[in-house]
Short mmCIF file of C-alpha atoms in Angstrom, two decimals:
data_model
loop_
_atom_site.label_atom_id
_atom_site.label_comp_id
_atom_site.label_asym_id
_atom_site.label_seq_id
_atom_site.Cartn_x
_atom_site.Cartn_y
_atom_site.Cartn_z
CA MET A 956 0.00 0.00 0.00
CA GLY A 957 2.96 2.33 0.62
CA THR A 958 4.26 2.24 -2.98
CA GLY A 959 2.14 5.17 -4.11
CA LYS A 960 0.81 3.14 -7.02
CA GLN A 961 -2.89 2.84 -7.72
CA ARG A 962 -4.73 -0.20 -8.96
CA TRP A 963 -7.87 0.11 -11.02
CA ARG A 964 -9.97 -2.39 -12.87
CA ILE A 965 -10.17 -2.31 -16.66
CA SER A 966 -13.54 -3.14 -18.18
CA PHE A 967 -12.60 -4.32 -21.67
CA HIS A 968 -14.95 -7.32 -21.49
CA LYS A 969 -15.98 -6.78 -25.11
CA SER A 970 -13.69 -4.96 -27.47
CA PRO A 971 -15.36 -2.93 -30.21
CA LEU A 972 -12.89 -4.55 -32.60
CA LYS A 973 -14.72 -7.84 -32.32
CA HIS A 974 -17.82 -6.37 -33.91
CA HIS A 975 -15.99 -5.92 -37.22
CA LEU A 976 -13.51 -8.76 -37.63
CA PRO A 977 -12.95 -12.01 -35.75
CA PHE A 978 -9.64 -10.98 -34.23
CA PRO A 979 -8.08 -13.73 -32.09
CA LYS A 980 -8.52 -12.66 -28.47
CA GLU A 981 -4.83 -13.12 -27.66
CA PHE A 982 -3.87 -10.54 -30.35
CA ILE A 983 -5.70 -7.75 -28.50
CA CYS A 984 -3.86 -5.64 -25.92
CA PRO A 985 -5.75 -5.94 -22.58
CA ILE A 986 -5.15 -2.23 -21.91
CA SER A 987 -5.82 -0.54 -25.27
CA GLY A 988 -8.35 -3.08 -26.54
CA SER A 989 -6.67 -2.86 -29.95
CA LEU A 990 -4.66 -5.20 -32.16
CA MET A 991 -1.05 -5.13 -30.96
CA ALA A 992 1.62 -3.72 -33.27
CA ASP A 993 4.57 -3.82 -30.87
CA PRO A 994 3.79 -6.60 -28.35
CA ILE A 995 5.99 -7.11 -25.30
CA ILE A 996 5.89 -9.75 -22.60
CA VAL A 997 6.20 -8.65 -18.96
CA SER A 998 7.43 -10.47 -15.85
CA SER A 999 4.00 -11.91 -15.03
CA GLY A 1000 3.74 -13.53 -18.47
CA HIS A 1001 1.12 -11.11 -19.85
CA THR A 1002 1.54 -9.53 -23.29
CA PHE A 1003 0.71 -5.86 -23.96
CA GLU A 1004 1.29 -3.11 -26.50
CA ARG A 1005 4.66 -1.57 -25.56
CA HIS A 1006 3.59 2.05 -24.98
CA CYS A 1007 0.58 0.97 -22.92
CA VAL A 1008 2.99 -0.54 -20.40
CA ASN A 1009 5.31 2.49 -20.60
CA ALA A 1010 2.34 4.77 -19.97
CA CYS A 1011 1.19 2.71 -16.97
CA LYS A 1012 4.68 2.83 -15.48
CA SER A 1013 5.01 6.56 -16.04
CA LEU A 1014 1.68 7.16 -14.28
CA CYS A 1015 2.31 4.62 -11.47
CA PHE A 1016 -0.80 2.78 -12.63
CA ILE A 1017 -1.16 -0.98 -12.04
CA PRO A 1018 -4.22 -2.29 -13.86
CA ILE A 1019 -6.35 -5.18 -12.74
CA LEU A 1020 -7.18 -7.02 -15.94
CA PRO A 1021 -10.62 -8.34 -16.92
CA ASP A 1022 -9.70 -11.83 -15.69
CA GLY A 1023 -8.77 -10.37 -12.29
CA SER A 1024 -5.00 -10.90 -12.65
CA ILE A 1025 -2.46 -8.19 -11.82
CA PRO A 1026 0.47 -7.78 -14.24
CA ASN A 1027 4.05 -7.28 -13.12
CA PHE A 1028 5.81 -4.62 -15.21
CA SER A 1029 9.27 -4.98 -13.62
CA THR A 1030 10.71 -6.64 -16.74
CA ILE A 1031 9.81 -5.88 -20.35
CA ILE A 1032 10.92 -8.14 -23.20
CA PRO A 1033 10.01 -7.72 -26.90
CA ASN A 1034 7.73 -10.56 -28.04
CA ARG A 1035 9.06 -10.81 -31.61
CA ALA A 1036 7.59 -14.25 -32.25
CA PHE A 1037 4.12 -13.01 -31.28
CA LYS A 1038 4.53 -9.89 -33.43
CA SER A 1039 5.41 -12.09 -36.39
CA THR A 1040 2.36 -14.26 -35.70
CA ILE A 1041 0.07 -11.19 -35.72
CA LEU A 1042 1.58 -9.86 -38.95
CA ASN A 1043 1.25 -13.25 -40.64
CA TRP A 1044 -2.38 -13.45 -39.54
CA CYS A 1045 -3.08 -9.97 -40.89
CA SER A 1046 -1.45 -10.89 -44.19
CA SER A 1047 -3.41 -14.13 -44.55
CA SER A 1048 -6.64 -12.31 -43.59
CA ASN A 1049 -6.04 -9.41 -46.04
CA ILE A 1050 -5.98 -6.92 -43.17
CA ASP A 1051 -3.63 -3.94 -42.97
CA PRO A 1052 -0.99 -4.51 -40.28
CA PRO A 1053 -1.59 -2.54 -37.06
CA GLN A 1054 0.37 0.66 -36.46
CA PRO A 1055 2.21 1.17 -33.14
CA LEU A 1056 0.38 3.29 -30.59
CA ASP A 1057 2.38 6.43 -29.82
CA PHE A 1058 3.31 7.15 -26.21
CA LEU A 1059 1.17 10.30 -25.88
CA SER A 1060 -1.98 8.51 -27.06
CA ALA A 1061 -1.22 5.63 -24.71
CA GLN A 1062 -0.78 8.03 -21.79
CA ASN A 1063 -4.06 9.76 -22.58
CA LEU A 1064 -5.79 6.39 -22.75
CA VAL A 1065 -4.43 5.32 -19.38
CA ARG A 1066 -5.31 8.68 -17.79
CA THR A 1067 -8.85 8.38 -19.09
CA LEU A 1068 -9.15 4.86 -17.75
CA MET A 1069 -7.93 6.02 -14.35
CA ALA A 1070 -10.37 8.94 -14.31
CA ALA A 1071 -13.26 6.86 -15.59
CA GLN A 1072 -12.77 4.24 -12.92
CA ASN A 1073 -11.99 6.54 -10.03
CA PRO A 1074 -15.06 6.49 -7.75
CA GLN A 1075 -14.38 10.13 -6.82
CA ASN A 1076 -14.73 11.29 -10.41
CA SER A 1077 -18.34 10.71 -11.42
CA SER A 1078 -18.31 13.36 -14.16
CA MET A 1079 -16.60 11.06 -16.65
CA ASN A 1080 -19.16 9.74 -19.14
CA PHE A 1081 -19.32 7.23 -21.95
CA ASP A 1082 -18.67 9.79 -24.68
CA VAL A 1083 -15.19 10.61 -23.38
CA MET A 1084 -14.27 6.93 -23.34
CA ASN A 1085 -15.72 6.43 -26.81
CA ARG A 1086 -13.72 9.27 -28.35
CA LEU A 1087 -10.48 7.90 -26.93
CA ILE A 1088 -11.16 4.33 -28.03
CA GLU A 1089 -12.06 5.57 -31.51
CA SER A 1090 -8.76 7.45 -31.78
CA VAL A 1091 -6.87 4.32 -30.82
CA THR A 1092 -8.69 2.08 -33.27
CA GLN A 1093 -8.16 4.59 -36.09
CA LEU A 1094 -4.42 4.27 -35.53
CA ASN A 1095 -4.83 0.58 -36.25
CA HIS A 1096 -6.81 1.21 -39.48
CA ILE A 1097 -10.00 -0.09 -37.92
CA SER A 1098 -13.19 1.94 -37.78
CA THR A 1099 -15.88 1.72 -35.14
CA SER A 1100 -19.13 3.55 -34.62
CA SER A 1101 -19.89 5.62 -31.54
CA GLU A 1102 -23.02 3.59 -30.87
CA GLU A 1103 -21.12 0.28 -30.81
CA SER A 1104 -18.49 1.70 -28.48
CA VAL A 1105 -21.12 2.81 -26.01
CA THR A 1106 -22.76 -0.60 -25.87
CA SER A 1107 -19.53 -2.58 -25.76
CA LEU A 1108 -17.65 -0.61 -23.13
CA PRO A 1109 -19.83 -0.19 -20.04
CA LEU A 1110 -18.02 1.29 -17.08
CA PRO A 1111 -17.78 -1.09 -14.15
CA THR A 1112 -20.22 -0.69 -11.30
CA ARG A 1113 -18.79 -3.41 -9.09
CA PRO A 1114 -15.60 -5.49 -8.81
CA PHE A 1115 -15.27 -8.19 -11.45
CA CYS A 1116 -14.92 -10.87 -8.81
CA TYR A 1117 -18.63 -10.52 -8.07
CA SER A 1118 -21.37 -12.01 -10.23
CA SER A 1119 -23.67 -9.68 -12.16
CA SER A 1120 -26.52 -11.33 -10.28
CA SER A 1121 -26.51 -11.00 -6.53
CA SER A 1122 -28.25 -14.33 -6.13
CA SER A 1123 -25.98 -16.44 -8.37
CA SER A 1124 -22.93 -16.32 -6.10
CA GLU A 1125 -25.08 -17.22 -3.12
CA MET A 1126 -26.27 -20.33 -4.92
CA ASP A 1127 -22.77 -21.40 -5.99
CA PRO A 1128 -21.07 -23.49 -3.26
CA ASN A 1129 -17.69 -23.07 -4.97
CA SER A 1130 -17.99 -19.30 -4.58
CA CYS A 1131 -18.69 -19.70 -0.86
CA GLU A 1132 -15.67 -21.97 -0.49
CA GLU A 1133 -13.53 -19.49 -2.39
CA ASP A 1134 -14.62 -16.56 -0.22
CA GLU A 1135 -13.93 -18.47 2.99
CA LEU A 1136 -10.49 -19.56 1.79
CA ILE A 1137 -9.52 -16.06 0.68
CA VAL A 1138 -10.54 -14.53 4.00
CA LYS A 1139 -8.29 -16.99 5.84
CA LEU A 1140 -5.44 -16.68 3.36
CA LYS A 1141 -5.42 -12.92 3.90
CA SER A 1142 -5.64 -13.25 7.66
CA SER A 1143 -2.77 -11.99 9.79
CA GLN A 1144 -3.06 -15.13 11.92
CA VAL A 1145 -0.66 -17.85 10.78
CA PHE A 1146 -2.90 -20.65 12.04
CA GLU A 1147 -5.73 -19.41 9.81
CA GLN A 1148 -3.39 -19.23 6.81
CA GLU A 1149 -2.24 -22.77 7.54
CA GLU A 1150 -5.82 -23.95 7.91
CA ALA A 1151 -6.72 -22.41 4.55
CA VAL A 1152 -3.85 -23.89 2.52
CA ILE A 1153 -4.35 -27.35 4.05
CA SER A 1154 -8.06 -27.14 3.24
CA LEU A 1155 -7.32 -25.99 -0.32
CA ARG A 1156 -4.82 -28.81 -0.77
CA ASN A 1157 -7.36 -31.39 0.38
CA LEU A 1158 -10.20 -29.94 -1.70
CA THR A 1159 -8.12 -30.06 -4.89
CA ARG A 1160 -6.44 -33.41 -4.31
CA THR A 1161 -8.99 -35.50 -6.25
CA ARG A 1162 -11.91 -33.24 -7.19
CA GLU A 1163 -11.24 -32.12 -10.76
CA GLU A 1164 -14.15 -29.71 -11.07
CA THR A 1165 -13.21 -28.12 -7.75
CA ARG A 1166 -9.72 -27.52 -9.13
CA PHE A 1167 -11.22 -25.63 -12.03
CA HIS A 1168 -13.77 -23.59 -10.08
CA LEU A 1169 -11.36 -22.60 -7.30
CA CYS A 1170 -8.59 -21.55 -9.68
CA THR A 1171 -9.70 -17.93 -9.77
CA PRO A 1172 -7.57 -14.76 -10.05
CA ARG A 1173 -8.57 -13.74 -6.51
CA LEU A 1174 -7.53 -17.03 -4.97
CA LEU A 1175 -4.31 -17.25 -6.99
CA SER A 1176 -3.42 -13.72 -5.96
CA ALA A 1177 -3.89 -14.59 -2.28
CA LEU A 1178 -2.07 -17.92 -2.68
CA ARG A 1179 0.93 -16.24 -4.28
CA TYR A 1180 1.88 -14.61 -0.99
CA MET A 1181 1.48 -17.87 0.93
CA ILE A 1182 3.92 -19.68 -1.38
CA THR A 1183 6.84 -17.63 -0.08
CA SER A 1184 5.75 -17.77 3.56
CA ARG A 1185 8.55 -18.25 6.09
CA TYR A 1186 6.40 -20.77 7.94
CA ALA A 1187 7.15 -24.29 6.69
CA SER A 1188 3.65 -25.70 6.91
CA VAL A 1189 2.08 -22.74 5.12
CA GLN A 1190 4.69 -22.77 2.37
CA VAL A 1191 4.63 -26.55 1.81
CA ASN A 1192 0.85 -26.86 1.70
CA SER A 1193 0.35 -23.78 -0.48
CA VAL A 1194 2.79 -25.02 -3.14
CA ALA A 1195 1.24 -28.51 -2.97
CA ALA A 1196 -2.21 -26.96 -3.46
CA LEU A 1197 -0.89 -25.11 -6.50
CA VAL A 1198 0.39 -28.39 -7.94
CA ASN A 1199 -3.11 -29.82 -7.56
CA LEU A 1200 -4.64 -26.79 -9.29
CA SER A 1201 -2.15 -27.08 -12.15
CA LEU A 1202 -3.19 -30.68 -12.87
CA GLU A 1203 -6.36 -29.36 -14.51
CA ASP A 1204 -5.42 -28.49 -18.10
CA ARG A 1205 -7.81 -25.53 -18.19
CA ASN A 1206 -5.90 -23.93 -15.30
CA LYS A 1207 -2.33 -24.06 -16.62
CA VAL A 1208 -2.29 -20.86 -18.66
CA LYS A 1209 -4.39 -19.05 -16.08
CA ILE A 1210 -1.87 -19.88 -13.34
CA VAL A 1211 1.13 -18.62 -15.32
CA ARG A 1212 -0.69 -15.41 -16.23
CA SER A 1213 -1.53 -14.79 -12.58
CA GLY A 1214 2.14 -13.95 -11.93
CA ILE A 1215 2.75 -16.88 -9.60
CA VAL A 1216 5.75 -18.40 -11.44
CA PRO A 1217 8.36 -16.02 -9.91
CA SER A 1218 7.22 -17.17 -6.44
CA LEU A 1219 7.67 -20.82 -7.48
CA ILE A 1220 11.16 -19.98 -8.72
CA ASP A 1221 12.02 -18.37 -5.37
CA VAL A 1222 10.87 -21.51 -3.55
CA LEU A 1223 12.89 -23.75 -5.86
CA LYS A 1224 15.96 -21.64 -5.15
CA GLY A 1225 15.69 -21.47 -1.38
CA GLY A 1226 12.46 -22.89 0.01
CA PHE A 1227 11.97 -25.76 2.42
CA PRO A 1228 13.02 -29.14 0.92
CA GLU A 1229 9.45 -30.44 0.60
CA SER A 1230 8.37 -27.12 -0.90
CA GLN A 1231 11.15 -27.43 -3.47
CA GLU A 1232 9.79 -30.82 -4.50
CA HIS A 1233 6.33 -29.36 -5.05
CA ALA A 1234 7.72 -26.27 -6.83
CA ALA A 1235 9.60 -28.46 -9.31
CA GLY A 1236 6.44 -30.51 -9.82
CA ALA A 1237 4.37 -27.37 -10.41
CA LEU A 1238 6.82 -26.01 -13.01
CA PHE A 1239 6.83 -29.40 -14.73
CA SER A 1240 3.02 -29.45 -14.80
CA LEU A 1241 2.75 -25.87 -16.09
CA ALA A 1242 5.40 -26.50 -18.76
CA LEU A 1243 3.19 -29.17 -20.34
CA ASP A 1244 1.07 -26.44 -21.95
CA ASP A 1245 2.67 -25.06 -25.11
CA GLN A 1246 1.38 -21.56 -24.35
CA ASN A 1247 3.39 -21.48 -21.13
CA LYS A 1248 6.78 -22.69 -22.33
CA THR A 1249 8.19 -19.38 -23.58
CA ALA A 1250 6.79 -17.37 -20.64
CA ILE A 1251 8.28 -19.74 -18.04
CA GLY A 1252 11.67 -19.44 -19.73
CA VAL A 1253 11.42 -15.64 -19.90
CA LEU A 1254 10.49 -15.47 -16.21
CA GLY A 1255 13.80 -17.11 -15.25
CA ALA A 1256 12.95 -20.72 -14.45
CA LEU A 1257 15.76 -22.29 -16.50
CA PRO A 1258 18.79 -21.54 -14.23
CA PRO A 1259 17.22 -22.86 -10.97
CA LEU A 1260 15.84 -25.95 -12.75
CA LEU A 1261 19.27 -26.65 -14.21
CA HIS A 1262 20.86 -26.12 -10.80
CA SER A 1263 18.42 -28.46 -9.09
CA ILE A 1264 19.15 -31.45 -11.34
CA ARG A 1265 22.89 -31.24 -10.68
CA SER A 1266 22.69 -30.48 -6.95
CA GLU A 1267 22.06 -32.50 -3.81
CA TYR A 1268 18.32 -32.04 -3.97
CA SER A 1269 15.89 -34.88 -3.37
CA GLU A 1270 15.40 -37.41 -6.15
CA ARG A 1271 11.83 -36.21 -6.68
CA THR A 1272 12.95 -32.58 -7.05
CA ARG A 1273 15.67 -33.52 -9.53
CA ASP A 1274 13.38 -35.80 -11.51
CA ASP A 1275 10.58 -33.24 -11.89
CA SER A 1276 13.11 -30.49 -12.67
CA ALA A 1277 14.54 -32.62 -15.47
CA LEU A 1278 11.07 -33.27 -16.87
CA ALA A 1279 10.30 -29.55 -16.71
CA LEU A 1280 13.52 -28.79 -18.61
CA TYR A 1281 12.69 -31.42 -21.19
CA HIS A 1282 9.33 -29.82 -21.98
CA LEU A 1283 10.72 -26.26 -21.84
CA SER A 1284 13.57 -27.22 -24.19
CA LEU A 1285 11.03 -28.11 -26.88
CA VAL A 1286 10.95 -24.34 -27.57
CA GLN A 1287 13.82 -22.82 -29.55
CA SER A 1288 14.09 -19.68 -27.40
CA ASN A 1289 14.64 -21.81 -24.30
CA ARG A 1290 17.23 -23.99 -26.07
CA ALA A 1291 19.19 -20.86 -26.93
CA LYS A 1292 19.04 -19.72 -23.30
CA LEU A 1293 20.25 -23.11 -22.06
CA VAL A 1294 23.25 -22.98 -24.39
CA LYS A 1295 24.19 -19.54 -23.02
CA LEU A 1296 23.88 -20.93 -19.48
CA GLY A 1297 26.46 -23.62 -20.31
CA ALA A 1298 23.84 -26.31 -19.82
CA VAL A 1299 25.16 -28.60 -22.57
CA GLN A 1300 28.52 -29.16 -20.88
CA SER A 1301 26.83 -29.83 -17.54
CA LEU A 1302 24.31 -32.24 -19.02
CA LEU A 1303 26.98 -34.16 -20.96
CA GLY A 1304 29.00 -34.45 -17.77
CA MET A 1305 25.99 -35.95 -15.98
CA VAL A 1306 25.42 -38.42 -18.84
CA ARG A 1307 29.03 -39.56 -18.70
CA SER A 1308 28.63 -40.34 -15.01
CA THR A 1309 25.75 -42.73 -15.91
CA GLY A 1310 23.76 -41.88 -12.80
CA PRO A 1311 20.04 -42.41 -12.16
CA MET A 1312 19.18 -39.24 -14.12
CA THR A 1313 20.82 -40.44 -17.36
CA GLY A 1314 17.55 -41.22 -19.14
CA ARG A 1315 16.00 -37.86 -18.31
CA ILE A 1316 19.15 -35.91 -19.26
CA LEU A 1317 19.38 -37.70 -22.60
CA LEU A 1318 15.85 -36.56 -23.43
CA ILE A 1319 16.88 -32.93 -22.88
CA LEU A 1320 20.01 -33.40 -25.00
CA CYS A 1321 17.88 -34.87 -27.80
CA ASN A 1322 15.95 -31.59 -27.86
CA MET A 1323 19.17 -29.57 -27.74
CA ALA A 1324 20.53 -31.48 -30.76
CA GLY A 1325 17.55 -30.24 -32.73
CA SER A 1326 18.77 -26.63 -32.76
CA LEU A 1327 21.79 -25.06 -34.43
CA GLU A 1328 23.18 -23.58 -31.19
CA GLY A 1329 22.62 -26.76 -29.20
CA ARG A 1330 24.14 -28.94 -31.90
CA GLY A 1331 27.25 -26.77 -32.07
CA ALA A 1332 27.71 -26.84 -28.28
CA MET A 1333 27.26 -30.62 -28.21
CA LEU A 1334 29.79 -31.20 -30.99
CA ASP A 1335 32.21 -28.93 -29.09
CA GLY A 1336 31.59 -30.89 -25.89
CA GLY A 1337 32.39 -34.33 -27.31
CA ALA A 1338 28.79 -35.54 -27.53
CA VAL A 1339 29.43 -37.83 -30.51
CA GLU A 1340 32.20 -39.72 -28.73
CA CYS A 1341 30.06 -39.84 -25.55
CA PHE A 1342 26.96 -41.33 -27.22
CA VAL A 1343 28.91 -43.77 -29.38
CA GLY A 1344 30.79 -44.92 -26.27
CA MET A 1345 27.55 -45.48 -24.38
CA LEU A 1346 26.09 -47.48 -27.27
CA ARG A 1347 29.24 -49.56 -27.55
CA LYS A 1348 29.29 -50.40 -23.82
CA GLY A 1349 25.55 -51.09 -23.78
CA GLU A 1350 25.32 -50.11 -20.10
CA PHE A 1351 21.64 -49.26 -20.06
CA ASP A 1352 20.39 -51.72 -17.46
CA GLY A 1353 17.79 -52.97 -19.91
CA GLU A 1354 16.48 -49.46 -20.65
CA SER A 1355 15.80 -49.60 -24.41
CA ASN A 1356 14.48 -46.05 -24.24
CA THR A 1357 17.89 -44.83 -23.13
CA ARG A 1358 19.53 -46.64 -26.06
CA GLU A 1359 17.05 -45.05 -28.44
CA SER A 1360 17.68 -41.64 -26.89
CA CYS A 1361 21.39 -42.01 -27.74
CA VAL A 1362 20.46 -42.87 -31.33
CA THR A 1363 18.02 -39.94 -31.50
CA ALA A 1364 20.66 -37.53 -30.20
CA LEU A 1365 23.18 -38.80 -32.78
CA TYR A 1366 20.56 -38.39 -35.47
CA GLY A 1367 20.10 -34.74 -34.45
CA LEU A 1368 23.86 -34.22 -34.46
CA SER A 1369 24.15 -35.82 -37.91
CA HIS A 1370 22.76 -32.58 -39.34
CA GLY A 1371 26.11 -31.01 -38.34
CA GLY A 1372 27.65 -31.73 -41.75
CA LEU A 1373 31.34 -32.46 -42.26
CA ARG A 1374 32.15 -31.81 -38.64
CA PHE A 1375 29.83 -34.55 -37.45
CA LYS A 1376 31.17 -36.94 -40.08
CA GLY A 1377 34.73 -36.33 -38.95
CA LEU A 1378 33.89 -36.87 -35.27
CA ALA A 1379 31.80 -39.97 -36.03
CA LYS A 1380 34.62 -41.45 -38.11
CA GLU A 1381 37.08 -40.76 -35.31
CA ALA A 1382 34.76 -42.56 -32.85
CA ALA A 1383 34.36 -45.54 -35.27
CA ALA A 1384 30.60 -45.05 -35.21
CA GLU A 1385 29.73 -46.65 -38.56
CA ASP A 1386 30.42 -50.30 -37.65
CA LEU A 1387 28.61 -49.87 -34.33
CA LEU A 1388 25.57 -48.35 -36.02
CA ILE A 1389 25.41 -51.19 -38.54
CA GLY A 1390 25.00 -53.60 -35.63
CA ILE A 1391 22.26 -51.46 -34.04
CA GLU A 1392 20.44 -51.21 -37.36
CA GLU A 1393 20.05 -55.00 -37.36
CA MET A 1394 18.76 -55.36 -33.78
CA GLY A 1395 17.06 -52.11 -32.75
CA SER A 1396 13.41 -51.08 -32.84
CA GLU A 1397 11.82 -49.94 -36.09
CA GLN A 1398 12.09 -46.29 -35.04
CA ALA A 1399 15.76 -46.71 -34.08
CA LYS A 1400 16.49 -48.60 -37.31
CA ASP A 1401 15.08 -45.76 -39.39
CA LYS A 1402 17.21 -43.14 -37.60
CA VAL A 1403 20.35 -45.32 -37.81
CA LYS A 1404 19.75 -45.80 -41.51
CA ARG A 1405 19.60 -42.05 -42.04
CA ILE A 1406 22.75 -41.48 -39.97
CA LEU A 1407 24.61 -44.10 -42.03
CA GLU A 1408 23.46 -42.40 -45.23
CA VAL A 1409 24.97 -39.14 -43.96
CA LEU A 1410 28.25 -40.87 -43.08
CA ARG A 1411 28.51 -42.63 -46.45
CA GLU A 1412 27.53 -39.81 -48.77
CA LYS A 1413 30.39 -38.01 -50.48
CA ASP A 1414 30.51 -34.23 -50.42
CA GLU A 1415 31.81 -32.34 -53.46
CA GLU A 1416 34.97 -31.35 -51.61
CA GLU A 1417 35.67 -34.95 -50.64
CA LYS A 1418 35.16 -36.12 -54.25
CA GLU A 1419 37.64 -33.63 -55.63
CA VAL A 1420 40.41 -33.99 -53.06
CA ASP A 1421 42.52 -37.09 -52.53
CA TRP A 1422 43.49 -36.53 -48.93
CA ASP A 1423 46.09 -39.34 -48.84
CA GLU A 1424 47.85 -38.00 -51.90
CA LEU A 1425 47.72 -34.49 -50.49
CA LEU A 1426 49.24 -35.60 -47.19
CA ASN A 1427 51.99 -37.58 -48.96
CA SER A 1428 52.85 -34.61 -51.12
CA ASP A 1429 53.20 -32.48 -47.98
CA GLU A 1430 55.67 -35.00 -46.53
CA ASP A 1431 57.73 -35.00 -49.75
CA THR A 1432 57.88 -31.21 -49.71
CA ASN A 1433 59.04 -31.13 -46.08
CA SER A 1434 61.77 -33.70 -46.70
CA ALA A 1435 63.13 -31.73 -49.66
#
């Protein structure tokens, strides 16, 4: 409360844009209500038009979005991939690309929103809001009528967390449960906080519909503060409850957008041991949704996850951290980050030690071999020799999946051209692979066949140069 910042609710339930063209909802800035031209992703995982965020920061304004979540503007990162997606959609839909909103217009928009939603300023009317929205939409080459703006942008008369019908929330038992839990979660009494998180954990342990109905912005906001509690029982049970909530697929994106991931990262870094286990499990669960992968990487989860799998954490923490990294490394942006973190060298070192995490680590390395940066780092780190050596020794304890992971990783590395061929020849990989081709699974056989084709094909340079003759001629020259 002492920050001097104000929080107001934004009532863009229905954007006037939707009355003209079926814009995908995710392409619309939650603050301007317009198609984004310069999208950025912020610390909480939300995406906005750049100058809308700059205007909010300049005016110390923290909006509460229509879904009840509160964005965190502490970090701003350009969302180039999302910008490209919007432009491609506009092109395929024969729509002019949106134009960036200038800072002054964004500031005026935010000021108007603040004034319109300030209970002390009742003189603000619909017409003022309409004129501002119309000016914004004109910048994006989209027209809208004054009448449609009036009907689609009603000013809020009550908090969004309440139902439009006073009787509906009273009839909904989930709403009653939510209200009771939130009151206790916000209590200053630790025993009430503990009682609430234990109750939430139990309620969401097996009841799938309860997981969905209780995963609301209000409850997630209250739970976020409990996750970093200094009291062990409160912290452990709150993170465990979040794991339960994340098991419902419909909740995964909602949880990440609530801004709760940074708290999970803090727990993974320095929470109580049992809390760390649950935090790793929660990140693994959230990473299963493709929409979350990039945001979780941007929010800084990769370094602590990498640290946890190579540290003296519990086996459960390390296992779930590895699974989280596997799913996060399916995204190119996260693979590039892992290379910069020096993850490839660490992961190869763990594979060479053939510990209990070998299978999980190999899965991550298979993903890394699928990118140019990861492939280069693996070739530098001796991955070809490592995988060929593992296949030759056959020390997999009957784990055929581990054997196939080695083959898959080599297949990814085989796209490394002459460099891979040289390293594979040095490791005497061809004869070994011929043996695997005869006894492996159908999937492994197909990959081995393709690797052998790469090793046997002659490049133009190799066809033109007789390396033996060239080397002999060098010796003759030196002796002369």
